[in-house]
Amino acid sequence: MNIGQASAASGVSAKMLRYYESIGLLPKAARTEAGYRVYSAKDVSTLRFIRRARDLGLSIERIKLLVGLWKDRERSSADVKRVAQQHVAELDARILELTAMRDTLQELADACHGDHRPECPILHDLEGGAQAAASRADLSNHVGTRMRGAAGL
């Protein structure tokens, strides 16, 4: 099948299909005499695998690893599980970060009167946050310098 057919059958755009081929995630496609790419049912199956993995938020590096494991009939399912569990742990951490961001923004929005007055706790916090981050960086640099000096570095 041609690239358009493979794209339609897999749900992966032709552009992404070419990209996956260029980075070695998908084997180089066979070519017709005219130079057009030709994909097999096996290629489409791999593309569907990649698409599902991307839908689950897996990185290209992890997908490469999983495609390799998928094709390796001698592999242990423990290896696959380990990859999935690492991704779950990263998703959990990201969820905690996003939840904290949402909660902070909600508290700020709740504190804002949202009227005609210019006073806005949201903007005040954002301004103070930038100053606090700069102060933390200065403190960190100062402490790091003192510790290196004390250690004779």
PDB file of C-alpha atoms in Angstrom:
ATOM      1  CA  MET A   1       0.000   0.000   0.000  1.00  0.00           C
ATOM      2  CA  ASN A   2       1.134   3.572  -0.562  1.00  0.00           C
ATOM      3  CA  ILE A   3       1.829   6.150   2.135  1.00  0.00           C
ATOM      4  CA  GLY A   4      -1.702   7.574   2.054  1.00  0.00           C
ATOM      5  CA  GLN A   5      -3.246   4.146   2.485  1.00  0.00           C
ATOM      6  CA  ALA A   6      -0.829   3.237   5.282  1.00  0.00           C
ATOM      7  CA  SER A   7      -1.595   6.547   6.956  1.00  0.00           C
ATOM      8  CA  ALA A   8      -5.341   5.983   6.765  1.00  0.00           C
ATOM      9  CA  ALA A   9      -5.063   2.371   7.962  1.00  0.00           C
ATOM     10  CA  SER A  10      -2.851   3.229  10.938  1.00  0.00           C
ATOM     11  CA  GLY A  11      -4.119   6.636  12.007  1.00  0.00           C
ATOM     12  CA  VAL A  12      -0.606   8.071  11.674  1.00  0.00           C
ATOM     13  CA  SER A  13      -0.163  11.068   9.382  1.00  0.00           C
ATOM     14  CA  ALA A  14       2.022  10.675   6.319  1.00  0.00           C
ATOM     15  CA  LYS A  15       4.362  13.315   7.742  1.00  0.00           C
ATOM     16  CA  MET A  16       4.799  11.390  10.994  1.00  0.00           C
ATOM     17  CA  LEU A  17       5.167   8.153   9.081  1.00  0.00           C
ATOM     18  CA  ARG A  18       8.114   9.620   7.155  1.00  0.00           C
ATOM     19  CA  TYR A  19       9.539  10.963  10.418  1.00  0.00           C
ATOM     20  CA  TYR A  20       9.302   7.576  12.163  1.00  0.00           C
ATOM     21  CA  GLU A  21      11.054   6.054   9.185  1.00  0.00           C
ATOM     22  CA  SER A  22      13.799   8.713   9.285  1.00  0.00           C
ATOM     23  CA  ILE A  23      14.595   8.048  12.964  1.00  0.00           C
ATOM     24  CA  GLY A  24      14.540   4.278  12.572  1.00  0.00           C
ATOM     25  CA  LEU A  25      11.361   3.657  14.530  1.00  0.00           C
ATOM     26  CA  LEU A  26       9.876   2.148  11.393  1.00  0.00           C
ATOM     27  CA  PRO A  27      12.043   0.257   8.884  1.00  0.00           C
ATOM     28  CA  LYS A  28      12.808   1.993   5.602  1.00  0.00           C
ATOM     29  CA  ALA A  29       9.904   1.411   3.254  1.00  0.00           C
ATOM     30  CA  ALA A  30      10.304  -0.530   0.065  1.00  0.00           C
ATOM     31  CA  ARG A  31      10.141   1.638  -3.045  1.00  0.00           C
ATOM     32  CA  THR A  32       8.446   1.281  -6.399  1.00  0.00           C
ATOM     33  CA  GLU A  33      10.427   1.842  -9.578  1.00  0.00           C
ATOM     34  CA  ALA A  34       9.040   5.362  -9.565  1.00  0.00           C
ATOM     35  CA  GLY A  35      10.415   5.890  -6.039  1.00  0.00           C
ATOM     36  CA  TYR A  36       7.128   5.803  -4.135  1.00  0.00           C
ATOM     37  CA  ARG A  37       7.112   4.218  -0.694  1.00  0.00           C
ATOM     38  CA  VAL A  38       5.308   0.903  -0.327  1.00  0.00           C
ATOM     39  CA  TYR A  39       4.168  -0.337   3.080  1.00  0.00           C
ATOM     40  CA  SER A  40       3.188  -3.826   4.175  1.00  0.00           C
ATOM     41  CA  ALA A  41       0.522  -4.968   6.609  1.00  0.00           C
ATOM     42  CA  LYS A  42       3.365  -5.546   9.102  1.00  0.00           C
ATOM     43  CA  ASP A  43       4.404  -1.887   8.727  1.00  0.00           C
ATOM     44  CA  VAL A  44       0.825  -0.774   9.389  1.00  0.00           C
ATOM     45  CA  SER A  45       0.714  -2.978  12.479  1.00  0.00           C
ATOM     46  CA  THR A  46       3.899  -1.330  13.745  1.00  0.00           C
ATOM     47  CA  LEU A  47       2.430   2.103  13.024  1.00  0.00           C
ATOM     48  CA  ARG A  48      -0.693   1.234  15.015  1.00  0.00           C
ATOM     49  CA  PHE A  49       1.537   0.098  17.875  1.00  0.00           C
ATOM     50  CA  ILE A  50       3.428   3.404  17.727  1.00  0.00           C
ATOM     51  CA  ARG A  51       0.208   5.402  17.538  1.00  0.00           C
ATOM     52  CA  ARG A  52      -1.223   3.689  20.615  1.00  0.00           C
ATOM     53  CA  ALA A  53       2.023   4.197  22.520  1.00  0.00           C
ATOM     54  CA  ARG A  54       2.017   7.906  21.590  1.00  0.00           C
ATOM     55  CA  ASP A  55      -1.634   8.152  22.706  1.00  0.00           C
ATOM     56  CA  LEU A  56      -0.463   6.875  26.103  1.00  0.00           C
ATOM     57  CA  GLY A  57       2.151   9.628  26.226  1.00  0.00           C
ATOM     58  CA  LEU A  58       5.222   7.456  25.828  1.00  0.00           C
ATOM     59  CA  SER A  59       8.384   9.137  24.579  1.00  0.00           C
ATOM     60  CA  ILE A  60       9.974   8.198  21.278  1.00  0.00           C
ATOM     61  CA  GLU A  61      12.881   6.618  23.195  1.00  0.00           C
ATOM     62  CA  ARG A  62      10.509   4.413  25.172  1.00  0.00           C
ATOM     63  CA  ILE A  63       8.546   3.538  22.072  1.00  0.00           C
ATOM     64  CA  LYS A  64      11.760   2.431  20.347  1.00  0.00           C
ATOM     65  CA  LEU A  65      12.484   0.241  23.331  1.00  0.00           C
ATOM     66  CA  LEU A  66       8.961  -1.196  23.360  1.00  0.00           C
ATOM     67  CA  VAL A  67       8.944  -1.848  19.599  1.00  0.00           C
ATOM     68  CA  GLY A  68      12.196  -3.741  20.046  1.00  0.00           C
ATOM     69  CA  LEU A  69      10.720  -5.741  22.913  1.00  0.00           C
ATOM     70  CA  TRP A  70       7.530  -6.368  20.932  1.00  0.00           C
ATOM     71  CA  LYS A  71       9.514  -7.799  18.032  1.00  0.00           C
ATOM     72  CA  ASP A  72      11.766  -9.877  20.321  1.00  0.00           C
ATOM     73  CA  ARG A  73       9.958 -13.156  20.970  1.00  0.00           C
ATOM     74  CA  GLU A  74      12.645 -14.115  23.526  1.00  0.00           C
ATOM     75  CA  ARG A  75      11.999 -11.080  25.718  1.00  0.00           C
ATOM     76  CA  SER A  76      10.683 -11.227  29.234  1.00  0.00           C
ATOM     77  CA  SER A  77       7.362  -9.595  30.015  1.00  0.00           C
ATOM     78  CA  ALA A  78       9.070  -8.196  33.125  1.00  0.00           C
ATOM     79  CA  ASP A  79      11.117  -5.943  30.831  1.00  0.00           C
ATOM     80  CA  VAL A  80       7.948  -4.579  29.264  1.00  0.00           C
ATOM     81  CA  LYS A  81       6.280  -4.147  32.633  1.00  0.00           C
ATOM     82  CA  ARG A  82       9.288  -2.213  33.952  1.00  0.00           C
ATOM     83  CA  VAL A  83       8.998   0.290  31.070  1.00  0.00           C
ATOM     84  CA  ALA A  84       5.272   0.713  31.727  1.00  0.00           C
ATOM     85  CA  GLN A  85       5.781   1.179  35.455  1.00  0.00           C
ATOM     86  CA  GLN A  86       8.469   3.821  34.892  1.00  0.00           C
ATOM     87  CA  HIS A  87       6.067   5.734  32.668  1.00  0.00           C
ATOM     88  CA  VAL A  88       3.263   5.409  35.230  1.00  0.00           C
ATOM     89  CA  ALA A  89       5.570   6.821  37.925  1.00  0.00           C
ATOM     90  CA  GLU A  90       6.414   9.777  35.682  1.00  0.00           C
ATOM     91  CA  LEU A  91       2.732  10.342  34.930  1.00  0.00           C
ATOM     92  CA  ASP A  92       1.941  10.270  38.657  1.00  0.00           C
ATOM     93  CA  ALA A  93       4.611  12.905  39.308  1.00  0.00           C
ATOM     94  CA  ARG A  94       3.289  15.045  36.462  1.00  0.00           C
ATOM     95  CA  ILE A  95      -0.265  14.709  37.780  1.00  0.00           C
ATOM     96  CA  LEU A  96       0.897  15.933  41.209  1.00  0.00           C
ATOM     97  CA  GLU A  97       2.637  18.919  39.588  1.00  0.00           C
ATOM     98  CA  LEU A  98      -0.397  19.786  37.488  1.00  0.00           C
ATOM     99  CA  THR A  99      -2.734  19.407  40.448  1.00  0.00           C
ATOM    100  CA  ALA A 100      -0.583  21.753  42.529  1.00  0.00           C
ATOM    101  CA  MET A 101      -0.531  24.307  39.691  1.00  0.00           C
ATOM    102  CA  ARG A 102      -4.295  24.088  39.275  1.00  0.00           C
ATOM    103  CA  ASP A 103      -4.910  24.435  43.008  1.00  0.00           C
ATOM    104  CA  THR A 104      -2.636  27.477  43.231  1.00  0.00           C
ATOM    105  CA  LEU A 105      -4.281  29.167  40.272  1.00  0.00           C
ATOM    106  CA  GLN A 106      -7.735  28.391  41.650  1.00  0.00           C
ATOM    107  CA  GLU A 107      -6.824  29.924  45.022  1.00  0.00           C
ATOM    108  CA  LEU A 108      -5.534  33.031  43.267  1.00  0.00           C
ATOM    109  CA  ALA A 109      -8.639  33.279  41.091  1.00  0.00           C
ATOM    110  CA  ASP A 110     -10.842  32.874  44.169  1.00  0.00           C
ATOM    111  CA  ALA A 111      -8.934  35.703  45.896  1.00  0.00           C
ATOM    112  CA  CYS A 112      -9.387  38.040  42.925  1.00  0.00           C
ATOM    113  CA  HIS A 113     -12.460  40.272  43.077  1.00  0.00           C
ATOM    114  CA  GLY A 114     -12.733  40.282  39.301  1.00  0.00           C
ATOM    115  CA  ASP A 115     -14.181  43.778  39.257  1.00  0.00           C
ATOM    116  CA  HIS A 116     -13.220  47.177  37.851  1.00  0.00           C
ATOM    117  CA  ARG A 117     -10.461  47.794  40.416  1.00  0.00           C
ATOM    118  CA  PRO A 118      -6.856  47.365  39.257  1.00  0.00           C
ATOM    119  CA  GLU A 119      -5.751  45.438  42.374  1.00  0.00           C
ATOM    120  CA  CYS A 120      -5.268  41.806  41.367  1.00  0.00           C
ATOM    121  CA  PRO A 121      -3.830  39.085  43.616  1.00  0.00           C
ATOM    122  CA  ILE A 122      -3.104  36.927  40.572  1.00  0.00           C
ATOM    123  CA  LEU A 123      -0.759  39.505  39.059  1.00  0.00           C
ATOM    124  CA  HIS A 124       0.699  40.296  42.483  1.00  0.00           C
ATOM    125  CA  ASP A 125       1.539  36.629  43.048  1.00  0.00           C
ATOM    126  CA  LEU A 126       3.068  36.250  39.599  1.00  0.00           C
ATOM    127  CA  GLU A 127       5.234  39.300  40.234  1.00  0.00           C
ATOM    128  CA  GLY A 128       6.284  38.022  43.663  1.00  0.00           C
ATOM    129  CA  GLY A 129       6.893  34.534  42.315  1.00  0.00           C
ATOM    130  CA  ALA A 130       9.473  35.821  39.868  1.00  0.00           C
ATOM    131  CA  GLN A 131      11.200  37.716  42.667  1.00  0.00           C
ATOM    132  CA  ALA A 132      11.067  34.689  44.971  1.00  0.00           C
ATOM    133  CA  ALA A 133      12.559  32.430  42.293  1.00  0.00           C
ATOM    134  CA  ALA A 134      15.406  34.890  41.753  1.00  0.00           C
ATOM    135  CA  SER A 135      15.996  35.061  45.524  1.00  0.00           C
ATOM    136  CA  ARG A 136      16.052  31.261  45.773  1.00  0.00           C
ATOM    137  CA  ALA A 137      18.570  31.074  42.918  1.00  0.00           C
ATOM    138  CA  ASP A 138      20.774  33.706  44.591  1.00  0.00           C
ATOM    139  CA  LEU A 139      20.603  31.848  47.911  1.00  0.00           C
ATOM    140  CA  SER A 140      21.389  28.528  46.241  1.00  0.00           C
ATOM    141  CA  ASN A 141      24.420  30.021  44.469  1.00  0.00           C
ATOM    142  CA  HIS A 142      25.626  31.622  47.714  1.00  0.00           C
ATOM    143  CA  VAL A 143      25.266  28.389  49.722  1.00  0.00           C
ATOM    144  CA  GLY A 144      26.916  26.341  46.954  1.00  0.00           C
ATOM    145  CA  THR A 145      29.873  28.741  46.844  1.00  0.00           C
ATOM    146  CA  ARG A 146      30.288  28.636  50.641  1.00  0.00           C
ATOM    147  CA  MET A 147      30.075  24.829  50.705  1.00  0.00           C
ATOM    148  CA  ARG A 148      32.652  24.470  47.924  1.00  0.00           C
ATOM    149  CA  GLY A 149      34.933  26.896  49.798  1.00  0.00           C
ATOM    150  CA  ALA A 150      34.523  25.001  53.053  1.00  0.00           C
ATOM    151  CA  ALA A 151      35.312  21.723  51.314  1.00  0.00           C
ATOM    152  CA  GLY A 152      38.470  23.183  49.836  1.00  0.00           C
ATOM    153  CA  LEU A 153      37.210  22.926  46.250  1.00  0.00           C
TER     154      LEU A 153
END
